[in-house]
Short mmCIF file of C-alpha atoms and ligand atoms in Angstrom, two decimals:
data_model
loop_
_atom_site.label_atom_id
_atom_site.label_comp_id
_atom_site.label_asym_id
_atom_site.label_seq_id
_atom_site.Cartn_x
_atom_site.Cartn_y
_atom_site.Cartn_z
CA MET M 1 0.00 0.00 0.00
CA SER M 2 3.09 2.19 0.17
CA ASP M 3 2.70 3.44 -3.42
CA ILE M 4 -0.45 5.51 -2.72
CA ASP M 5 -0.03 8.72 -0.72
CA HIS M 6 -2.46 9.96 1.91
CA SER M 7 -4.23 12.43 -0.42
CA ALA M 8 -4.88 9.78 -3.05
CA LEU M 9 -6.03 7.32 -0.37
CA ALA M 10 -8.48 9.80 1.17
CA ALA M 11 -9.80 10.76 -2.27
CA MET M 12 -10.30 7.09 -3.16
CA VAL M 13 -12.25 6.40 0.02
CA ARG M 14 -14.36 9.47 -0.71
CA GLY M 15 -14.78 8.19 -4.26
CA LEU M 16 -16.11 4.92 -2.85
CA TYR M 17 -18.86 6.81 -1.01
CA LEU M 18 -19.55 9.11 -3.98
CA GLY M 19 -19.98 6.13 -6.26
CA GLU M 20 -22.48 4.56 -3.87
CA LEU M 21 -24.50 7.62 -2.93
CA SER M 22 -24.25 9.97 -5.95
CA TRP M 23 -24.23 13.01 -3.72
CA PRO M 24 -21.35 14.83 -2.06
CA VAL M 25 -19.76 13.48 1.11
CA THR M 26 -17.12 14.97 3.39
CA LEU M 27 -14.58 12.82 5.24
CA ALA M 28 -12.71 13.44 8.50
CA ALA M 29 -9.63 11.25 9.03
CA THR M 30 -8.14 9.92 12.27
CA ASN M 31 -5.09 7.75 12.93
CA GLY M 32 -5.59 4.23 14.20
CA ALA M 33 -8.28 1.59 13.82
CA ALA M 34 -11.85 2.41 14.81
CA GLY M 35 -12.28 -0.39 17.34
CA GLY M 36 -13.47 -3.11 15.00
CA ASP M 37 -17.11 -2.05 15.06
CA ALA M 38 -19.33 -4.14 12.81
CA GLU M 39 -20.46 -1.08 10.79
CA CYS M 40 -16.89 -0.20 9.76
CA LEU M 41 -15.36 -1.38 6.53
CA SER M 42 -11.76 -2.53 7.14
CA LEU M 43 -9.53 -2.65 4.10
CA GLY M 44 -6.06 -3.96 3.53
CA LEU M 45 -4.92 -2.90 0.09
CA PRO M 46 -2.55 -4.77 -2.24
CA LYS M 47 1.06 -3.65 -2.20
CA GLY M 48 2.07 -2.06 -5.50
CA GLY M 49 -0.17 -2.05 -8.55
CA GLY M 50 -1.28 1.59 -8.35
CA LEU M 51 -4.68 3.21 -8.23
CA GLU M 52 -6.61 0.74 -10.34
CA LEU M 53 -5.79 -2.33 -8.26
CA ALA M 54 -6.35 -0.44 -5.02
CA ALA M 55 -9.70 0.90 -6.24
CA ALA M 56 -10.77 -2.59 -7.32
CA ALA M 57 -9.80 -3.96 -3.88
CA MET M 58 -11.82 -1.21 -2.20
CA LYS M 59 -14.91 -1.95 -4.29
CA THR M 60 -14.61 -5.68 -3.61
CA GLY M 61 -14.25 -4.97 0.12
CA LEU M 62 -17.38 -2.84 0.07
CA ALA M 63 -19.37 -5.46 -1.86
CA GLN M 64 -18.37 -8.12 0.71
CA TRP M 65 -19.22 -5.81 3.61
CA ARG M 66 -22.65 -5.23 2.11
CA SER M 67 -23.37 -8.88 1.30
CA GLN M 68 -22.63 -9.73 4.96
CA ARG M 69 -25.47 -7.34 5.83
CA GLY M 70 -28.03 -8.77 3.47
CA GLY M 71 -27.04 -6.68 0.45
CA ALA M 72 -29.37 -3.76 1.20
CA PRO M 73 -28.90 -1.19 -1.57
CA GLY M 74 -27.72 2.23 -0.44
CA LEU M 75 -26.25 0.86 2.81
CA VAL M 76 -22.83 2.44 3.41
CA PRO M 77 -20.24 1.82 6.15
CA GLY M 78 -20.15 4.03 9.24
CA CYS M 79 -16.43 4.46 8.60
CA VAL M 80 -13.67 3.04 6.43
CA VAL M 81 -10.42 1.89 8.00
CA VAL M 82 -7.45 1.40 5.70
CA GLU M 83 -4.34 -0.43 6.85
CA THR M 84 -1.19 1.15 5.46
CA GLY M 85 2.45 0.27 6.00
CA SER M 86 2.68 2.93 8.71
CA GLY M 87 -0.51 2.03 10.60
CA ALA M 88 -4.25 2.39 10.09
CA THR M 89 -6.23 5.47 9.06
CA ALA M 90 -9.95 5.74 9.73
CA PHE M 91 -12.16 7.89 7.49
CA TRP M 92 -15.48 9.15 8.88
CA PRO M 93 -18.15 10.33 6.45
CA GLY M 94 -20.58 13.19 6.99
CA SER M 95 -22.98 15.27 4.90
CA SER M 96 -21.00 18.29 6.12
CA LEU M 97 -17.53 18.71 7.56
CA ASP M 98 -19.08 19.40 10.97
CA GLU M 99 -20.98 16.10 10.93
CA ALA M 100 -17.88 14.17 9.78
CA ARG M 101 -15.74 15.75 12.50
CA LEU M 102 -18.36 15.04 15.16
CA ARG M 103 -18.54 11.37 14.20
CA ALA M 104 -14.71 11.15 14.09
CA GLY M 105 -14.44 12.82 17.49
CA ARG M 106 -16.89 10.35 19.00
CA ALA M 107 -15.40 7.42 17.03
CA ASP M 108 -19.01 6.85 16.04
CA SER M 109 -18.81 3.82 13.77
CA SER M 110 -22.50 2.97 14.02
CA ALA M 111 -24.43 2.77 10.75
CA TRP M 112 -24.37 6.16 9.08
CA ALA M 113 -27.73 7.57 8.11
CA ALA M 114 -26.42 9.10 4.93
CA ARG M 115 -28.65 11.81 3.56
CA ALA M 116 -28.45 14.11 0.58
CA PRO M 117 -27.46 17.59 1.72
CA TRP M 118 -30.24 19.21 -0.26
CA ALA M 119 -33.92 18.78 0.41
CA VAL M 120 -35.28 16.36 -2.16
CA ASP M 121 -38.88 17.09 -3.06
CA PRO M 122 -40.54 13.63 -2.78
CA LYS M 123 -43.10 14.57 -5.43
CA ARG M 124 -40.40 15.71 -7.83
CA PRO M 125 -37.26 13.74 -6.93
CA TRP M 126 -35.74 14.47 -10.34
CA LEU M 127 -35.78 18.21 -9.80
CA SER M 128 -32.48 18.77 -8.01
CA ARG M 129 -30.62 16.57 -10.47
CA THR M 130 -32.01 17.54 -13.81
CA SER M 131 -33.27 21.09 -13.67
CA ALA M 132 -31.59 24.47 -13.54
CA GLU M 133 -34.26 25.58 -11.07
CA GLY M 134 -32.46 26.88 -8.00
CA ARG M 135 -29.16 26.54 -9.81
CA SER M 136 -27.07 27.29 -6.72
CA SER M 137 -28.11 23.87 -5.34
CA VAL M 138 -25.69 22.27 -7.80
CA VAL M 139 -22.83 23.06 -5.40
CA GLU M 140 -24.61 22.27 -2.13
CA GLY M 141 -22.54 19.88 0.00
CA ARG M 142 -19.63 19.96 -2.46
CA ILE M 143 -16.02 20.59 -1.51
CA ALA M 144 -14.46 23.53 -3.34
CA LEU M 145 -11.07 25.20 -3.33
CA VAL M 146 -10.66 28.77 -4.61
CA THR M 147 -7.18 30.20 -5.21
CA GLY M 148 -6.80 33.92 -4.59
CA GLY M 149 -10.04 33.73 -2.62
CA ALA M 150 -9.26 36.46 -0.09
CA GLN M 151 -10.37 39.42 -2.24
CA GLY M 152 -11.78 40.52 -5.58
CA PHE M 153 -13.48 37.97 -7.83
CA GLY M 154 -12.08 35.15 -5.66
CA GLU M 155 -13.82 36.56 -2.57
CA GLU M 156 -17.09 36.87 -4.51
CA ILE M 157 -16.79 33.23 -5.59
CA VAL M 158 -15.99 32.08 -2.04
CA ARG M 159 -19.00 33.98 -0.66
CA GLY M 160 -21.27 32.64 -3.39
CA LEU M 161 -20.20 29.01 -2.92
CA ALA M 162 -20.41 29.17 0.89
CA ALA M 163 -23.87 30.78 0.74
CA SER M 164 -24.95 27.98 -1.61
CA GLY M 165 -23.99 25.28 0.90
CA ALA M 166 -20.50 24.27 -0.26
CA LEU M 167 -17.45 23.81 1.96
CA VAL M 168 -14.82 26.22 0.58
CA PHE M 169 -11.06 26.25 1.04
CA ILE M 170 -9.84 29.84 0.64
CA ALA M 171 -6.27 29.44 -0.60
CA ASP M 172 -4.36 32.69 -0.86
CA LEU M 173 -0.96 34.35 -0.56
CA ASN M 174 -2.73 36.67 1.85
CA LEU M 175 -3.38 34.15 4.63
CA ALA M 176 -4.58 36.78 7.12
CA GLY M 177 -7.21 37.99 4.61
CA ALA M 178 -8.31 34.41 3.91
CA GLU M 179 -8.60 33.72 7.64
CA ARG M 180 -10.68 36.86 8.21
CA LEU M 181 -13.08 35.89 5.44
CA ALA M 182 -13.35 32.27 6.67
CA ALA M 183 -14.08 33.42 10.23
CA GLU M 184 -16.78 35.81 9.00
CA LEU M 185 -18.50 33.18 6.84
CA ASN M 186 -18.38 30.49 9.53
CA ALA M 187 -19.92 32.88 12.05
CA VAL M 188 -22.66 34.13 9.72
CA LEU M 189 -23.56 30.72 8.31
CA GLU M 190 -23.20 28.95 11.70
CA ARG M 191 -21.30 26.00 10.25
CA THR M 192 -17.80 25.19 9.01
CA ALA M 193 -18.34 26.75 5.61
CA ALA M 194 -14.80 27.95 4.88
CA ILE M 195 -11.22 27.10 5.81
CA ALA M 196 -8.22 29.33 5.05
CA LEU M 197 -5.01 27.93 3.55
CA ALA M 198 -1.69 29.62 2.76
CA LEU M 199 -0.86 29.29 -0.92
CA ASP M 200 1.51 30.70 -3.50
CA VAL M 201 0.32 29.35 -6.84
CA SER M 202 3.67 30.13 -8.47
CA ASP M 203 5.44 27.68 -6.13
CA GLU M 204 4.77 24.01 -6.90
CA LYS M 205 5.60 22.82 -3.36
CA SER M 206 3.16 25.32 -1.91
CA VAL M 207 0.43 24.16 -4.33
CA SER M 208 1.02 20.50 -3.50
CA ALA M 209 0.96 21.25 0.26
CA ALA M 210 -2.27 23.29 0.04
CA ILE M 211 -4.06 20.60 -1.97
CA ASP M 212 -2.87 17.94 0.50
CA SER M 213 -4.12 20.06 3.45
CA SER M 214 -7.56 20.39 1.92
CA VAL M 215 -7.80 16.64 1.30
CA SER M 216 -6.54 15.88 4.82
CA ALA M 217 -9.27 18.13 6.22
CA ALA M 218 -12.24 17.02 4.13
CA GLY M 219 -11.36 13.88 2.18
CA GLY M 220 -11.37 15.13 -1.40
CA LEU M 221 -12.43 17.85 -3.80
CA ASP M 222 -15.26 18.47 -6.27
CA LEU M 223 -14.59 21.93 -7.65
CA VAL M 224 -11.24 23.69 -7.96
CA VAL M 225 -11.39 27.33 -9.02
CA SER M 226 -8.03 28.59 -10.26
CA ASN M 227 -8.67 32.28 -9.77
CA ALA M 228 -5.44 33.82 -8.40
CA GLY M 229 -4.01 36.18 -10.97
CA VAL M 230 -1.92 39.32 -11.28
CA LEU M 231 -1.83 42.11 -13.83
CA LYS M 232 1.26 44.13 -14.74
CA ALA M 233 0.40 46.36 -17.68
CA GLY M 234 3.12 47.82 -19.84
CA SER M 235 4.39 48.37 -23.36
CA VAL M 236 6.22 45.51 -25.05
CA LEU M 237 8.97 48.06 -25.77
CA ASP M 238 9.62 48.88 -22.11
CA MET M 239 8.39 46.03 -19.94
CA GLU M 240 10.93 44.52 -17.57
CA ALA M 241 11.43 40.78 -18.03
CA SER M 242 10.90 40.29 -14.29
CA ALA M 243 7.37 41.75 -14.52
CA PHE M 244 6.61 39.58 -17.56
CA ARG M 245 7.87 36.49 -15.70
CA LEU M 246 5.81 37.24 -12.59
CA VAL M 247 2.59 37.49 -14.60
CA THR M 248 3.41 34.29 -16.48
CA GLU M 249 4.36 32.37 -13.34
CA VAL M 250 1.19 33.28 -11.43
CA ASN M 251 -1.42 33.30 -14.20
CA TYR M 252 -0.13 30.55 -16.51
CA THR M 253 2.34 28.26 -14.69
CA GLY M 254 0.29 28.59 -11.48
CA PHE M 255 -2.75 27.20 -13.29
CA PHE M 256 -0.64 24.25 -14.49
CA TYR M 257 0.47 23.50 -10.89
CA ILE M 258 -3.12 23.67 -9.64
CA ALA M 259 -4.44 21.44 -12.43
CA LYS M 260 -1.59 18.95 -11.86
CA HIS M 261 -1.97 18.53 -8.10
CA ALA M 262 -5.75 18.87 -7.91
CA GLY M 263 -6.03 16.63 -10.97
CA ARG M 264 -4.15 13.83 -9.19
CA VAL M 265 -6.59 13.95 -6.28
CA LEU M 266 -9.61 14.05 -8.59
CA ARG M 267 -8.23 11.10 -10.58
CA ALA M 268 -7.77 9.05 -7.40
CA GLN M 269 -11.31 9.94 -6.30
CA ALA M 270 -12.68 8.94 -9.69
CA SER M 271 -10.81 5.61 -9.62
CA ALA M 272 -13.08 4.53 -6.77
CA SER M 273 -16.28 6.48 -7.52
CA GLY M 274 -16.73 5.37 -11.12
CA ASN M 275 -19.09 8.10 -12.24
CA TRP M 276 -18.60 11.18 -10.03
CA ALA M 277 -17.88 14.26 -12.17
CA SER M 278 -15.58 16.98 -10.87
CA ASP M 279 -14.56 20.40 -12.14
CA ILE M 280 -11.46 22.48 -12.61
CA VAL M 281 -12.44 26.02 -13.59
CA GLN M 282 -9.93 28.70 -14.45
CA ILE M 283 -10.96 32.32 -14.01
CA ASN M 284 -9.55 33.67 -17.23
CA SER M 285 -10.47 37.07 -18.74
CA LYS M 286 -11.89 38.73 -21.81
CA SER M 287 -8.17 39.42 -22.41
CA GLY M 288 -7.80 35.67 -23.00
CA LEU M 289 -10.10 36.02 -26.02
CA GLU M 290 -8.84 39.24 -27.63
CA GLY M 291 -5.55 41.16 -27.38
CA SER M 292 -5.10 43.91 -24.82
CA ASN M 293 -3.13 47.04 -25.76
CA ARG M 294 -0.01 47.57 -23.61
CA ASN M 295 -1.04 44.56 -21.56
CA GLY M 296 0.64 41.74 -23.50
CA ALA M 297 2.06 39.80 -20.55
CA TYR M 298 -1.41 39.50 -19.03
CA ALA M 299 -3.25 38.74 -22.28
CA GLY M 300 -0.56 36.22 -23.27
CA SER M 301 -0.86 34.40 -19.94
CA LYS M 302 -4.64 34.24 -20.38
CA PHE M 303 -4.57 33.13 -24.05
CA GLY M 304 -2.00 30.48 -23.10
CA SER M 305 -4.18 29.28 -20.26
CA ILE M 306 -7.01 28.59 -22.70
CA GLY M 307 -4.58 26.27 -24.52
CA LEU M 308 -3.96 24.52 -21.20
CA VAL M 309 -7.71 24.32 -20.48
CA GLN M 310 -8.42 22.66 -23.83
CA SER M 311 -5.49 20.25 -23.53
CA PHE M 312 -6.15 19.29 -19.89
CA ALA M 313 -9.84 18.84 -20.74
CA LEU M 314 -8.97 16.33 -23.47
CA GLU M 315 -6.72 14.35 -21.13
CA LEU M 316 -8.71 14.45 -17.90
CA VAL M 317 -12.11 13.62 -19.43
CA GLU M 318 -11.10 9.99 -18.86
CA TYR M 319 -11.44 10.58 -15.12
CA GLY M 320 -14.72 12.50 -15.25
CA ILE M 321 -12.88 15.79 -14.70
CA LYS M 322 -14.26 18.72 -16.68
CA VAL M 323 -11.87 21.60 -17.31
CA ASN M 324 -13.29 24.94 -18.39
CA ALA M 325 -12.51 28.65 -18.21
CA ILE M 326 -14.72 31.62 -17.38
CA CYS M 327 -13.70 34.83 -19.16
CA PRO M 328 -15.14 37.78 -17.22
CA GLY M 329 -15.23 41.38 -18.32
CA ASN M 330 -13.86 44.10 -16.06
CA PHE M 331 -14.92 43.95 -12.40
CA PHE M 332 -15.18 47.74 -11.94
CA ASP M 333 -16.44 47.50 -8.36
CA GLY M 334 -13.57 45.21 -7.26
CA PRO M 335 -10.32 46.38 -5.68
CA LEU M 336 -8.26 46.12 -8.90
CA TRP M 337 -10.29 48.96 -10.44
CA SER M 338 -11.89 50.75 -7.48
CA ASP M 339 -9.23 50.77 -4.77
CA PRO M 340 -9.17 54.47 -3.78
CA VAL M 341 -5.37 54.62 -3.62
CA LYS M 342 -3.91 52.20 -6.18
CA GLY M 343 -6.99 51.19 -8.23
CA LEU M 344 -6.88 51.48 -12.03
CA PHE M 345 -9.53 54.27 -12.07
CA VAL M 346 -7.32 56.52 -9.90
CA GLN M 347 -4.22 55.56 -11.90
CA TYR M 348 -5.93 56.32 -15.23
CA LEU M 349 -7.25 59.65 -13.91
CA GLN M 350 -3.80 60.68 -12.73
CA SER M 351 -2.03 59.58 -15.92
CA GLY M 352 -4.59 61.36 -18.14
CA LYS M 353 -5.31 58.12 -20.01
CA VAL M 354 -8.97 59.08 -20.52
CA PRO M 355 -9.12 62.40 -22.39
CA GLY M 356 -11.24 65.05 -20.60
CA ALA M 357 -11.88 62.96 -17.48
CA LYS M 358 -11.97 65.13 -14.35
CA SER M 359 -12.92 62.55 -11.74
CA VAL M 360 -12.87 58.84 -11.02
CA ALA M 361 -16.57 58.80 -11.95
CA ASP M 362 -15.69 60.16 -15.43
CA VAL M 363 -13.09 57.42 -15.93
CA LYS M 364 -15.56 54.76 -14.79
CA ALA M 365 -18.27 56.08 -17.12
CA PHE M 366 -15.80 55.96 -20.03
CA TYR M 367 -15.08 52.27 -19.42
CA GLU M 368 -18.71 51.34 -18.74
CA ALA M 369 -19.66 52.87 -22.10
CA LYS M 370 -17.45 50.27 -23.82
CA VAL M 371 -19.72 47.48 -22.54
CA PRO M 372 -22.90 46.90 -24.62
CA MET M 373 -24.78 46.14 -21.40
CA GLY M 374 -23.46 49.36 -19.84
CA ARG M 375 -21.93 48.04 -16.63
CA GLY M 376 -18.99 46.11 -15.28
CA CYS M 377 -18.95 42.40 -14.51
CA GLU M 378 -20.06 41.47 -10.99
CA GLY M 379 -19.52 38.50 -8.71
CA SER M 380 -23.03 37.18 -9.31
CA ASP M 381 -22.42 37.15 -13.09
CA VAL M 382 -19.39 34.92 -12.58
CA MET M 383 -21.31 32.71 -10.12
CA ARG M 384 -24.03 32.02 -12.69
CA ALA M 385 -21.36 30.89 -15.15
CA LEU M 386 -19.76 28.69 -12.49
CA TYR M 387 -23.06 27.01 -11.57
CA TYR M 388 -23.69 26.40 -15.26
CA LEU M 389 -20.30 24.74 -15.76
CA VAL M 390 -20.71 22.51 -12.69
CA GLU M 391 -24.26 21.53 -13.62
CA GLN M 392 -23.51 20.98 -17.31
CA ALA M 393 -22.44 17.35 -17.59
CA TYR M 394 -21.93 17.48 -21.36
CA GLU M 395 -19.29 20.16 -21.91
CA THR M 396 -15.58 20.52 -21.31
CA GLY M 397 -12.63 22.53 -22.62
CA GLN M 398 -14.67 25.71 -23.12
CA ALA M 399 -13.86 29.36 -22.49
CA LEU M 400 -17.13 30.98 -21.45
CA PRO M 401 -17.32 34.77 -21.90
CA VAL M 402 -19.15 36.77 -19.20
CA THR M 403 -18.59 40.24 -20.60
CA GLY M 404 -21.96 41.97 -21.02
CA GLY M 405 -21.58 41.52 -24.79
CA GLN M 406 -18.14 43.14 -24.97
CA VAL M 407 -16.57 40.01 -26.45
CA MET M 408 -18.59 37.79 -28.77
CA LEU M 409 -17.35 34.42 -29.93
CA GLY M 410 -17.24 33.80 -33.65
N1 NAD L 1 -10.67 42.51 -11.81
C1 NAD L 1 -11.01 42.38 -13.09
O1 NAD L 1 -11.52 43.32 -13.69
C2 NAD L 1 -10.83 41.06 -13.79
C3 NAD L 1 -11.41 40.88 -15.06
C4 NAD L 1 -11.28 39.66 -15.72
C5 NAD L 1 -10.58 38.64 -15.11
N2 NAD L 1 -10.01 38.82 -13.90
C6 NAD L 1 -9.29 37.70 -13.32
O2 NAD L 1 -9.92 37.35 -12.10
C7 NAD L 1 -8.94 36.81 -11.22
C8 NAD L 1 -9.00 37.58 -9.91
O3 NAD L 1 -8.70 38.93 -10.19
P1 NAD L 1 -9.04 40.13 -9.19
O4 NAD L 1 -9.00 41.38 -9.97
O5 NAD L 1 -10.24 39.80 -8.42
O6 NAD L 1 -7.72 40.09 -8.30
P2 NAD L 1 -7.34 40.84 -6.95
O7 NAD L 1 -5.98 41.45 -7.21
O8 NAD L 1 -8.43 41.72 -6.44
O9 NAD L 1 -7.18 39.59 -5.95
C9 NAD L 1 -6.27 38.58 -6.26
C10 NAD L 1 -6.16 37.64 -5.05
O10 NAD L 1 -5.19 36.65 -5.42
C11 NAD L 1 -4.19 36.57 -4.42
N3 NAD L 1 -2.91 36.21 -5.05
C12 NAD L 1 -2.12 36.96 -5.83
N4 NAD L 1 -1.02 36.27 -6.19
C13 NAD L 1 -1.16 35.02 -5.65
C14 NAD L 1 -0.35 33.86 -5.65
N5 NAD L 1 0.83 33.84 -6.27
N6 NAD L 1 -0.81 32.77 -4.99
C15 NAD L 1 -1.98 32.78 -4.34
N7 NAD L 1 -2.78 33.87 -4.28
C16 NAD L 1 -2.36 34.98 -4.92
C17 NAD L 1 -4.14 37.95 -3.78
O11 NAD L 1 -3.59 37.89 -2.47
C18 NAD L 1 -5.61 38.36 -3.81
O12 NAD L 1 -6.30 37.92 -2.66
C19 NAD L 1 -7.59 36.92 -11.92
O13 NAD L 1 -7.25 35.69 -12.51
C20 NAD L 1 -7.85 37.97 -12.97
O14 NAD L 1 -6.99 37.85 -14.07
C21 NAD L 1 -10.13 40.01 -13.21
#
């Protein structure tokens, strides 16, 4: 069993539950056996042989466990204990992280009354699965990770997902900001809705560690939003190579690191679940669809990322992983544009970039007039696109514009 690391193991156990239940499950892990309770599934996995053999052994173990209990469909173990070379790990399922942690804390290995996290209407049981009605329910109970989630579009996405019932890891260079946001959401929503993680997406070790932390805490992932990004505008004739490299490393290489390490977890999860779809979504930009004057480093990193999205989508479809990009227009009300000290509106006013503009309001009006729908992109516009991509089971490798008509695909 030494060839499968803890993250892959946790994701596979979660995959086992996902495959049985077809709704999201959270896992809390503890060291040591669970006391041999009859409602636990104990697994010893084959040494060597990789994910496929281990997943097959897990499924066989579950089938045997169930047949010993009369084969009742839908019956799932109260916990799963996996023997590894270095001891046993017990995984405790819950419909929320709070429930999983409570059961782990009590070592409660009695039969788990698994329930879907959303309210299923008994008269219309198909509704929550097949309709766009109440679209936010598509993320309820799911485990999400949002990079750059402490402010801007990332913060909007974190708030939207948490309000819709997901558990969200807020992974950001600005750990203090991520912690503040997590504390606020947990207090307001009265549950563990968000957990902060330190992350530098341009550092592969940091990405690997953050993904591992999220899986250690909750057992797996359903939706990874690669949102962290930086913008350094400048003429191709003058731009310093260091600025160009920074933009490329965060926006382009950082997305590769996220897709690589999250993708490994999602693959392991899928090896045991069979049919559970997961999502990697990159927050791209309208500048990934058309060039941006004196902003080549940024536009290049975004265009390039669409190449990664398409290529990763082709490869990862085998594991039920959809990979798509959302290309928002300008978020005028976010800090990048509206920060009163260093926001782009103030900068453009001071540099005289907008002829005749006498105030920040004039500069804003100038940019709003470029949008056919007359306003900037907002968090809720991006959330609708995200819900669509998660709900849509028959699309991958797309770059979805959310620009108020400013960019139209040919
Ligand atoms: N603001 C816009 O108008 C706009 C428009 C289209 C697309 N986008 C895209 O949306 C995404 C978010 O942009 P925003 O304007 O909201 O950004 P922002 O500058 O307001 O926030 C970015 C967040 O990412 C974090 N971050 C920066 N570098 C990081 C790194 N190396 N590792 C981890 N976290 C890091 C920051 O700490 C911050 O919390 C970016 O990918 C951006 O390209 C923004």
